[in-house]
RNA sequence: GCCCGCUUGGCGGAAUUGGUAGACGCAGCGGACUUAAAAUCCGCAACCCGCGAGGGUGUCCCGGUUCGAGUCCGGGAGCGGGCACCA
């Protein structure tokens, strides 16, 4: 119903021959590009390269508008750089492993591989309809053994290089589905599918030592000057560096000490307790002998892990009865608590509490009636009158009641405290990070098998490289919950590569983030029998422009940055930063619709009547229009790209998605906007069709130009300069606006030979500059203007500086900052001339009547401001 | 709670980075073409007062710097994003 108007319009044409037939034309040029291999990256390493990459899609079934936006922007960059003479690499692939394929298998009985490859076929076809200038010869799918075998090889190489290790760690275990859940799959403490209460279970898991690179990943951010500041900040916060110290609290009656981490060693004299996490080794040991502590620990564990639960959770502790000795104060001991707010995963899982200067410690101290002694006094405050109520003081100040630290400011006190601790061998300055090592084991089928064999005699044995890939077995059974690889009758049983005795494969697969952490490198030599060819990656990497959604600002981009360094360590490449430039695009949004029963409706299920009312197409019931939100299947506010392409053509879809909204911001998809873009496509076509017979041939010598022709040429060359600059700066919406203006300027007809020449120049420029956005129409019109070389292989125009700068300028004239008129002056006119011309303006003298001119500010070619009073 | 971003006509957004606010598009209005409609083309259009010439106001709010502020500074409001018992 939605595209009724257009379809009828197209169907009822009598002058079809003169009308732009986008269907035929788009197919024609897509075929021509393919036959010409116009977008295959060259192997000529002497040429300057440009690597444009968009985040590759997950093959979920069909492409959505987010893909259209992402890949259109990448294509604009690719086509623009190609026209500038760069050897462009612009590849496409599929992030093809992942849970949805297994869910399809469970729900619909389709094998994950079949489901995935069929989706890839559909989506590849859809992407091809968009006319993207991709080098399809380098297509990869991460679920293909030809890809993941290299990933397995690198896993082994990383293992040998000490970048991979195995340890027991806690996971979210769904006892009904017999599976491990990601944190996002735990909703209110229950499994998202089964609804069962999730247990914390210890499993042996593989980890990548990303924390080895914490400092480098942090400092490296400073050099990523073509990344959005926002993303760099998010990564910085995620890595979460903090400087402080480790220090030991010997425990009375025990031989070992509790080691704590603190960022505030300066506040040690204000310490009033020591607290350890519920899963701290000491707590575990004590709980084994103390049932009350054991039940306290158990109680803490049942507490939700949601943000809200944490927010509301009260600080609770269990007094162990142990006393820890203060490092600086002779004979002073502190009570040792097991506390619910201390995390085993950060620092050492133990803290000392200084209630006066830490809010959590203060809350805890108030509850358990511990002493609160301020030791940092704000400058200018009398120490005797400074008290801490219910708000801890975390600001700067002078140390007080702190022995050898007294009188120092906070930074100096930190240094002094650490120096003393180190001197006593009771502690040591240290840096910790929030970043944890990357656990990659997943108890799933549809992922890259971890190439490890567990042998009773030899232990953990990597699969020898010549035996890779460890392929996924095809005959798997999804009828019972859990990991099909683990249940498979034969797959995991193999002889140990080192002793030959019966052994078992690791039945875990890798986190799918591993797959996407190096695909950019694989594209450089996509068919190599090694993970990468060194000369190829040395030439192509880093990616010059990476484009994708901001939702990957942290994990994917951080993991990729780590992976590049890991690959460098084992000799596969020589860059640290895989993505030199990053652009994060906004989302595609659409209004939402609900019927009277409150059920979501697809846009094509609603009809907008001329009177402004909105009703259901089916039975005319009133529809509630909701605010525009990111397109999502659950709210049905989606528009299918294929429908749009079939109704309006790919060029219209591409043009529309680039116009109006700046690329980094969300764009609102509207039918009216699409129709506006469609109008433009047809107008451009008509413009050229109507003009072509009156134009001089291509490359005709330039005649002498009259004023009118010169003015048109100025517009043309200003557009070249403007659009070039806009594309460079990712201001595609402004580039589109400028092309609209040029189109309007070219609409006037008449004039002599000079106008005809200028019009050809203008039309060719319009076509040339529009090609990145609407390549099919541009190729078509280029050919109609008599060119025999493909536009895709022709170069970007250069603006003539003499035509970009005007001879005369319009200068605004203000009196006391208020606009009173404008004057036309020769460019770079003398200041005195500008001043005289300004003062001669009638509105200026009117505004000046009864006032004395105090001074005249002249900004050449811009403004004259007469200051009077 | 901490960190970051944004706020401009009816709507999406421009504004050469301190120099004529509102380019361009959408929606709207008026006109041309048409028997009529669609399509197309031309024009109008921030708001208020005024028949008009014109005048006044205006970029979330308050204040400041400046000859001049959407743009810089200080304070505040609203919306959005990231992180979060991180010691």
PDB file of C-alpha atoms in Angstrom, chain A residues 363-596:
ATOM      1  CA  UNK A 363      28.388   3.614  54.695  1.00  0.00           C
ATOM      2  CA  UNK A 364      29.931   0.409  55.978  1.00  0.00           C
ATOM      3  CA  UNK A 365      31.525   2.072  58.980  1.00  0.00           C
ATOM      4  CA  UNK A 366      28.269   3.738  60.014  1.00  0.00           C
ATOM      5  CA  UNK A 367      26.459   0.424  59.859  1.00  0.00           C
ATOM      6  CA  UNK A 368      29.044  -1.462  61.893  1.00  0.00           C
ATOM      7  CA  UNK A 369      29.922   1.436  64.172  1.00  0.00           C
ATOM      8  CA  UNK A 370      33.550   1.763  63.161  1.00  0.00           C
ATOM      9  CA  UNK A 371      35.629   4.852  63.767  1.00  0.00           C
ATOM     10  CA  UNK A 372      35.593   7.679  61.219  1.00  0.00           C
ATOM     11  CA  UNK A 373      38.695   9.787  61.494  1.00  0.00           C
ATOM     12  CA  UNK A 374      39.385  12.464  58.850  1.00  0.00           C
ATOM     13  CA  UNK A 375      43.035  12.583  57.831  1.00  0.00           C
ATOM     14  CA  UNK A 376      42.765  14.893  54.822  1.00  0.00           C
ATOM     15  CA  UNK A 377      41.638  18.381  55.748  1.00  0.00           C
ATOM     16  CA  UNK A 378      40.552  20.840  53.043  1.00  0.00           C
ATOM     17  CA  UNK A 379      42.938  23.782  52.812  1.00  0.00           C
ATOM     18  CA  UNK A 380      41.684  26.718  54.873  1.00  0.00           C
ATOM     19  CA  UNK A 381      39.659  24.570  57.236  1.00  0.00           C
ATOM     20  CA  UNK A 382      40.407  24.220  60.929  1.00  0.00           C
ATOM     21  CA  UNK A 383      41.307  20.546  61.516  1.00  0.00           C
ATOM     22  CA  UNK A 384      39.628  20.513  64.912  1.00  0.00           C
ATOM     23  CA  UNK A 385      36.302  21.656  63.485  1.00  0.00           C
ATOM     24  CA  UNK A 386      36.356  19.376  60.404  1.00  0.00           C
ATOM     25  CA  UNK A 387      33.920  16.500  60.692  1.00  0.00           C
ATOM     26  CA  UNK A 388      32.620  13.929  58.284  1.00  0.00           C
ATOM     27  CA  UNK A 389      28.906  13.281  58.518  1.00  0.00           C
ATOM     28  CA  UNK A 390      27.206  11.040  56.006  1.00  0.00           C
ATOM     29  CA  UNK A 391      29.269  12.220  53.106  1.00  0.00           C
ATOM     30  CA  UNK A 392      32.873  11.179  52.706  1.00  0.00           C
ATOM     31  CA  UNK A 393      35.398  13.879  51.849  1.00  0.00           C
ATOM     32  CA  UNK A 394      37.223  12.864  48.667  1.00  0.00           C
ATOM     33  CA  UNK A 395      38.777  16.197  47.742  1.00  0.00           C
ATOM     34  CA  UNK A 396      42.290  17.520  48.087  1.00  0.00           C
ATOM     35  CA  UNK A 397      43.747  18.967  51.267  1.00  0.00           C
ATOM     36  CA  UNK A 398      46.491  18.656  53.874  1.00  0.00           C
ATOM     37  CA  UNK A 399      47.251  15.496  55.793  1.00  0.00           C
ATOM     38  CA  UNK A 400      46.488  15.542  59.492  1.00  0.00           C
ATOM     39  CA  UNK A 401      46.688  13.007  62.314  1.00  0.00           C
ATOM     40  CA  UNK A 402      48.945  11.042  59.996  1.00  0.00           C
ATOM     41  CA  UNK A 403      52.358  10.863  61.606  1.00  0.00           C
ATOM     42  CA  UNK A 404      55.084  11.377  59.044  1.00  0.00           C
ATOM     43  CA  UNK A 405      52.568  12.462  56.407  1.00  0.00           C
ATOM     44  CA  UNK A 406      51.239  15.437  58.370  1.00  0.00           C
ATOM     45  CA  UNK A 407      51.147  18.684  56.402  1.00  0.00           C
ATOM     46  CA  UNK A 408      51.653  17.111  52.979  1.00  0.00           C
ATOM     47  CA  UNK A 409      49.119  17.496  50.193  1.00  0.00           C
ATOM     48  CA  UNK A 410      47.430  14.384  48.824  1.00  0.00           C
ATOM     49  CA  UNK A 411      49.755  13.612  45.880  1.00  0.00           C
ATOM     50  CA  UNK A 412      52.862  14.149  48.022  1.00  0.00           C
ATOM     51  CA  UNK A 413      51.397  12.030  50.797  1.00  0.00           C
ATOM     52  CA  UNK A 414      50.703   9.216  48.346  1.00  0.00           C
ATOM     53  CA  UNK A 415      54.311   9.270  47.212  1.00  0.00           C
ATOM     54  CA  UNK A 416      55.622   9.434  50.750  1.00  0.00           C
ATOM     55  CA  UNK A 417      53.398   6.601  51.940  1.00  0.00           C
ATOM     56  CA  UNK A 418      54.412   4.362  49.062  1.00  0.00           C
ATOM     57  CA  UNK A 419      58.106   5.147  49.589  1.00  0.00           C
ATOM     58  CA  UNK A 420      57.810   4.245  53.280  1.00  0.00           C
ATOM     59  CA  UNK A 421      55.914   1.012  52.504  1.00  0.00           C
ATOM     60  CA  UNK A 422      58.538   0.006  49.977  1.00  0.00           C
ATOM     61  CA  UNK A 423      61.289   0.814  52.467  1.00  0.00           C
ATOM     62  CA  UNK A 424      59.630  -1.406  55.050  1.00  0.00           C
ATOM     63  CA  UNK A 425      59.017  -4.087  52.410  1.00  0.00           C
ATOM     64  CA  UNK A 426      55.370  -4.035  53.410  1.00  0.00           C
ATOM     65  CA  UNK A 427      54.055  -2.768  50.065  1.00  0.00           C
ATOM     66  CA  UNK A 428      54.807  -1.406  46.681  1.00  0.00           C
ATOM     67  CA  UNK A 429      53.531   1.215  44.272  1.00  0.00           C
ATOM     68  CA  UNK A 430      51.435  -0.360  41.547  1.00  0.00           C
ATOM     69  CA  UNK A 431      49.107   0.250  38.665  1.00  0.00           C
ATOM     70  CA  UNK A 432      45.961  -1.766  38.149  1.00  0.00           C
ATOM     71  CA  UNK A 433      43.434  -1.871  35.358  1.00  0.00           C
ATOM     72  CA  UNK A 434      39.768  -2.496  35.209  1.00  0.00           C
ATOM     73  CA  UNK A 435      40.371  -4.444  32.006  1.00  0.00           C
ATOM     74  CA  UNK A 436      40.338  -8.216  32.529  1.00  0.00           C
ATOM     75  CA  UNK A 437      41.793 -10.956  30.436  1.00  0.00           C
ATOM     76  CA  UNK A 438      39.561 -12.030  27.592  1.00  0.00           C
ATOM     77  CA  UNK A 439      37.790 -15.318  28.253  1.00  0.00           C
ATOM     78  CA  UNK A 440      37.136 -16.899  24.886  1.00  0.00           C
ATOM     79  CA  UNK A 441      35.765 -20.390  25.681  1.00  0.00           C
ATOM     80  CA  UNK A 442      32.139 -20.898  24.706  1.00  0.00           C
ATOM     81  CA  UNK A 443      30.229 -24.124  25.236  1.00  0.00           C
ATOM     82  CA  UNK A 444      28.585 -23.908  21.821  1.00  0.00           C
ATOM     83  CA  UNK A 445      28.578 -25.681  18.492  1.00  0.00           C
ATOM     84  CA  UNK A 446      28.526 -22.895  15.890  1.00  0.00           C
ATOM     85  CA  UNK A 447      31.942 -21.376  16.473  1.00  0.00           C
ATOM     86  CA  UNK A 448      35.606 -21.944  15.773  1.00  0.00           C
ATOM     87  CA  UNK A 449      36.736 -25.126  17.586  1.00  0.00           C
ATOM     88  CA  UNK A 450      39.558 -24.567  20.042  1.00  0.00           C
ATOM     89  CA  UNK A 451      42.426 -26.669  18.609  1.00  0.00           C
ATOM     90  CA  UNK A 452      43.435 -28.392  21.812  1.00  0.00           C
ATOM     91  CA  UNK A 453      43.564 -32.032  22.855  1.00  0.00           C
ATOM     92  CA  UNK A 454      43.451 -33.049  26.485  1.00  0.00           C
ATOM     93  CA  UNK A 455      45.551 -36.064  27.256  1.00  0.00           C
ATOM     94  CA  UNK A 456      45.671 -37.753  30.646  1.00  0.00           C
ATOM     95  CA  UNK A 457      49.386 -38.290  30.370  1.00  0.00           C
ATOM     96  CA  UNK A 458      50.533 -35.217  28.453  1.00  0.00           C
ATOM     97  CA  UNK A 459      47.982 -32.715  29.644  1.00  0.00           C
ATOM     98  CA  UNK A 460      47.042 -29.915  27.297  1.00  0.00           C
ATOM     99  CA  UNK A 461      48.356 -30.604  23.796  1.00  0.00           C
ATOM    100  CA  UNK A 462      47.810 -28.220  20.881  1.00  0.00           C
ATOM    101  CA  UNK A 463      46.650 -29.787  17.637  1.00  0.00           C
ATOM    102  CA  UNK A 464      49.707 -29.829  15.332  1.00  0.00           C
ATOM    103  CA  UNK A 465      49.502 -27.171  12.621  1.00  0.00           C
ATOM    104  CA  UNK A 466      49.555 -29.743   9.821  1.00  0.00           C
ATOM    105  CA  UNK A 467      46.423 -31.332  11.287  1.00  0.00           C
ATOM    106  CA  UNK A 468      44.436 -28.078  11.121  1.00  0.00           C
ATOM    107  CA  UNK A 469      41.699 -27.263  10.637  1.00  0.00           C
ATOM    108  CA  UNK A 470      39.855 -28.972  13.429  1.00  0.00           C
ATOM    109  CA  UNK A 471      36.610 -29.008  11.525  1.00  0.00           C
ATOM    110  CA  UNK A 472      33.184 -28.885  13.059  1.00  0.00           C
ATOM    111  CA  UNK A 473      31.359 -32.169  12.574  1.00  0.00           C
ATOM    112  CA  UNK A 474      28.257 -31.755  10.463  1.00  0.00           C
ATOM    113  CA  UNK A 475      26.210 -34.525  12.098  1.00  0.00           C
ATOM    114  CA  UNK A 476      25.145 -32.878  15.306  1.00  0.00           C
ATOM    115  CA  UNK A 477      22.028 -33.169  17.346  1.00  0.00           C
ATOM    116  CA  UNK A 478      20.240 -30.178  18.803  1.00  0.00           C
ATOM    117  CA  UNK A 479      17.316 -32.095  20.291  1.00  0.00           C
ATOM    118  CA  UNK A 480      18.704 -31.967  23.822  1.00  0.00           C
ATOM    119  CA  UNK A 481      20.115 -28.898  25.534  1.00  0.00           C
ATOM    120  CA  UNK A 482      23.831 -28.377  25.956  1.00  0.00           C
ATOM    121  CA  UNK A 483      26.852 -28.438  23.684  1.00  0.00           C
ATOM    122  CA  UNK A 484      26.408 -30.842  20.743  1.00  0.00           C
ATOM    123  CA  UNK A 485      30.163 -31.106  20.315  1.00  0.00           C
ATOM    124  CA  UNK A 486      30.457 -32.538  23.797  1.00  0.00           C
ATOM    125  CA  UNK A 487      27.713 -35.075  23.121  1.00  0.00           C
ATOM    126  CA  UNK A 488      28.927 -36.101  19.697  1.00  0.00           C
ATOM    127  CA  UNK A 489      29.639 -39.859  19.689  1.00  0.00           C
ATOM    128  CA  UNK A 490      33.031 -39.773  17.981  1.00  0.00           C
ATOM    129  CA  UNK A 491      34.261 -36.261  17.243  1.00  0.00           C
ATOM    130  CA  UNK A 492      36.076 -35.540  20.462  1.00  0.00           C
ATOM    131  CA  UNK A 493      37.797 -38.888  20.739  1.00  0.00           C
ATOM    132  CA  UNK A 494      41.224 -38.647  19.181  1.00  0.00           C
ATOM    133  CA  UNK A 495      44.664 -40.004  19.873  1.00  0.00           C
ATOM    134  CA  UNK A 496      47.001 -37.677  21.713  1.00  0.00           C
ATOM    135  CA  UNK A 497      49.277 -36.027  19.127  1.00  0.00           C
ATOM    136  CA  UNK A 498      52.203 -36.366  21.437  1.00  0.00           C
ATOM    137  CA  UNK A 499      51.902 -39.871  22.991  1.00  0.00           C
ATOM    138  CA  UNK A 500      49.231 -41.505  20.864  1.00  0.00           C
ATOM    139  CA  UNK A 501      47.109 -42.601  23.802  1.00  0.00           C
ATOM    140  CA  UNK A 502      43.345 -42.057  23.639  1.00  0.00           C
ATOM    141  CA  UNK A 503      42.596 -38.416  24.395  1.00  0.00           C
ATOM    142  CA  UNK A 504      39.801 -35.878  24.037  1.00  0.00           C
ATOM    143  CA  UNK A 505      39.391 -32.700  22.078  1.00  0.00           C
ATOM    144  CA  UNK A 506      38.492 -29.497  23.803  1.00  0.00           C
ATOM    145  CA  UNK A 507      34.796 -29.273  22.957  1.00  0.00           C
ATOM    146  CA  UNK A 508      34.572 -25.508  23.447  1.00  0.00           C
ATOM    147  CA  UNK A 509      34.525 -23.064  20.593  1.00  0.00           C
ATOM    148  CA  UNK A 510      35.908 -19.538  20.507  1.00  0.00           C
ATOM    149  CA  UNK A 511      33.989 -16.382  21.292  1.00  0.00           C
ATOM    150  CA  UNK A 512      32.802 -14.969  17.970  1.00  0.00           C
ATOM    151  CA  UNK A 513      34.594 -11.726  18.781  1.00  0.00           C
ATOM    152  CA  UNK A 514      37.794 -13.629  17.974  1.00  0.00           C
ATOM    153  CA  UNK A 515      36.561 -14.166  14.406  1.00  0.00           C
ATOM    154  CA  UNK A 516      36.037 -10.458  13.884  1.00  0.00           C
ATOM    155  CA  UNK A 517      39.317  -9.437  15.524  1.00  0.00           C
ATOM    156  CA  UNK A 518      41.479 -10.160  12.502  1.00  0.00           C
ATOM    157  CA  UNK A 519      39.237 -10.339   9.421  1.00  0.00           C
ATOM    158  CA  UNK A 520      40.551  -6.959   8.269  1.00  0.00           C
ATOM    159  CA  UNK A 521      43.983  -8.563   7.964  1.00  0.00           C
ATOM    160  CA  UNK A 522      42.680 -11.638   6.165  1.00  0.00           C
ATOM    161  CA  UNK A 523      41.133  -9.478   3.440  1.00  0.00           C
ATOM    162  CA  UNK A 524      44.611  -8.380   2.395  1.00  0.00           C
ATOM    163  CA  UNK A 525      45.341 -11.885   1.117  1.00  0.00           C
ATOM    164  CA  UNK A 526      42.003 -13.606   1.420  1.00  0.00           C
ATOM    165  CA  UNK A 527      42.959 -16.856  -0.302  1.00  0.00           C
ATOM    166  CA  UNK A 528      46.388 -17.356   1.242  1.00  0.00           C
ATOM    167  CA  UNK A 529      47.187 -20.713   2.823  1.00  0.00           C
ATOM    168  CA  UNK A 530      48.727 -18.781   5.693  1.00  0.00           C
ATOM    169  CA  UNK A 531      46.682 -16.527   7.966  1.00  0.00           C
ATOM    170  CA  UNK A 532      48.100 -13.545   6.072  1.00  0.00           C
ATOM    171  CA  UNK A 533      50.748 -12.840   3.452  1.00  0.00           C
ATOM    172  CA  UNK A 534      53.306 -10.511   4.959  1.00  0.00           C
ATOM    173  CA  UNK A 535      53.807  -8.400   1.848  1.00  0.00           C
ATOM    174  CA  UNK A 536      50.043  -7.997   1.455  1.00  0.00           C
ATOM    175  CA  UNK A 537      49.412  -6.846   5.024  1.00  0.00           C
ATOM    176  CA  UNK A 538      52.516  -4.686   4.979  1.00  0.00           C
ATOM    177  CA  UNK A 539      51.103  -2.911   1.950  1.00  0.00           C
ATOM    178  CA  UNK A 540      47.434  -2.663   2.895  1.00  0.00           C
ATOM    179  CA  UNK A 541      47.380  -2.249   6.665  1.00  0.00           C
ATOM    180  CA  UNK A 542      46.340  -0.289   8.553  1.00  0.00           C
ATOM    181  CA  UNK A 543      42.784   0.171   7.360  1.00  0.00           C
ATOM    182  CA  UNK A 544      42.650   3.813   6.312  1.00  0.00           C
ATOM    183  CA  UNK A 545      38.977   4.239   6.975  1.00  0.00           C
ATOM    184  CA  UNK A 546      36.877   1.925   9.110  1.00  0.00           C
ATOM    185  CA  UNK A 547      33.144   2.578   9.386  1.00  0.00           C
ATOM    186  CA  UNK A 548      30.560   1.029  11.645  1.00  0.00           C
ATOM    187  CA  UNK A 549      28.150   1.372  14.514  1.00  0.00           C
ATOM    188  CA  UNK A 550      29.164   2.934  17.798  1.00  0.00           C
ATOM    189  CA  UNK A 551      27.840  -0.158  19.598  1.00  0.00           C
ATOM    190  CA  UNK A 552      31.196  -1.742  18.800  1.00  0.00           C
ATOM    191  CA  UNK A 553      33.126   1.158  20.294  1.00  0.00           C
ATOM    192  CA  UNK A 554      34.549  -0.965  23.052  1.00  0.00           C
ATOM    193  CA  UNK A 555      34.705  -4.724  22.655  1.00  0.00           C
ATOM    194  CA  UNK A 556      35.217  -5.313  18.939  1.00  0.00           C
ATOM    195  CA  UNK A 557      37.579  -2.401  18.481  1.00  0.00           C
ATOM    196  CA  UNK A 558      39.571  -3.152  21.610  1.00  0.00           C
ATOM    197  CA  UNK A 559      39.872  -6.843  20.788  1.00  0.00           C
ATOM    198  CA  UNK A 560      40.982  -5.961  17.253  1.00  0.00           C
ATOM    199  CA  UNK A 561      43.608  -3.612  18.601  1.00  0.00           C
ATOM    200  CA  UNK A 562      44.838  -6.376  20.895  1.00  0.00           C
ATOM    201  CA  UNK A 563      44.807  -8.935  18.093  1.00  0.00           C
ATOM    202  CA  UNK A 564      46.928  -6.781  15.821  1.00  0.00           C
ATOM    203  CA  UNK A 565      49.539  -6.595  18.573  1.00  0.00           C
ATOM    204  CA  UNK A 566      49.337 -10.317  19.224  1.00  0.00           C
ATOM    205  CA  UNK A 567      49.713 -11.052  15.512  1.00  0.00           C
ATOM    206  CA  UNK A 568      52.664  -8.724  15.438  1.00  0.00           C
ATOM    207  CA  UNK A 569      54.255 -10.598  18.317  1.00  0.00           C
ATOM    208  CA  UNK A 570      54.056 -13.906  16.437  1.00  0.00           C
ATOM    209  CA  UNK A 571      55.295 -12.291  13.239  1.00  0.00           C
ATOM    210  CA  UNK A 572      52.203 -12.023  11.061  1.00  0.00           C
ATOM    211  CA  UNK A 573      52.201  -8.276  10.665  1.00  0.00           C
ATOM    212  CA  UNK A 574      53.935  -5.119  11.681  1.00  0.00           C
ATOM    213  CA  UNK A 575      51.279  -2.646  12.755  1.00  0.00           C
ATOM    214  CA  UNK A 576      49.971  -2.012  16.242  1.00  0.00           C
ATOM    215  CA  UNK A 577      46.849  -0.154  15.297  1.00  0.00           C
ATOM    216  CA  UNK A 578      44.686  -1.891  12.716  1.00  0.00           C
ATOM    217  CA  UNK A 579      42.360   1.049  12.053  1.00  0.00           C
ATOM    218  CA  UNK A 580      43.990   4.409  11.359  1.00  0.00           C
ATOM    219  CA  UNK A 581      40.671   6.159  10.807  1.00  0.00           C
ATOM    220  CA  UNK A 582      37.359   5.316  12.392  1.00  0.00           C
ATOM    221  CA  UNK A 583      33.925   6.705  11.737  1.00  0.00           C
ATOM    222  CA  UNK A 584      30.952   5.700  13.839  1.00  0.00           C
ATOM    223  CA  UNK A 585      27.663   6.158  12.106  1.00  0.00           C
ATOM    224  CA  UNK A 586      24.272   6.853  13.666  1.00  0.00           C
ATOM    225  CA  UNK A 587      21.290   4.556  13.544  1.00  0.00           C
ATOM    226  CA  UNK A 588      18.378   4.483  11.128  1.00  0.00           C
ATOM    227  CA  UNK A 589      15.121   5.311  12.885  1.00  0.00           C
ATOM    228  CA  UNK A 590      11.466   5.145  12.008  1.00  0.00           C
ATOM    229  CA  UNK A 591       8.156   6.020  13.652  1.00  0.00           C
ATOM    230  CA  UNK A 592       6.443   3.223  15.526  1.00  0.00           C
ATOM    231  CA  UNK A 593       2.807   2.225  15.084  1.00  0.00           C
ATOM    232  CA  UNK A 594       0.338   0.443  17.351  1.00  0.00           C
ATOM    233  CA  UNK A 595      -3.185  -0.726  16.650  1.00  0.00           C
ATOM    234  CA  UNK A 596      -6.024  -0.165  19.183  1.00  0.00           C
TER     235      UNK A 596
END
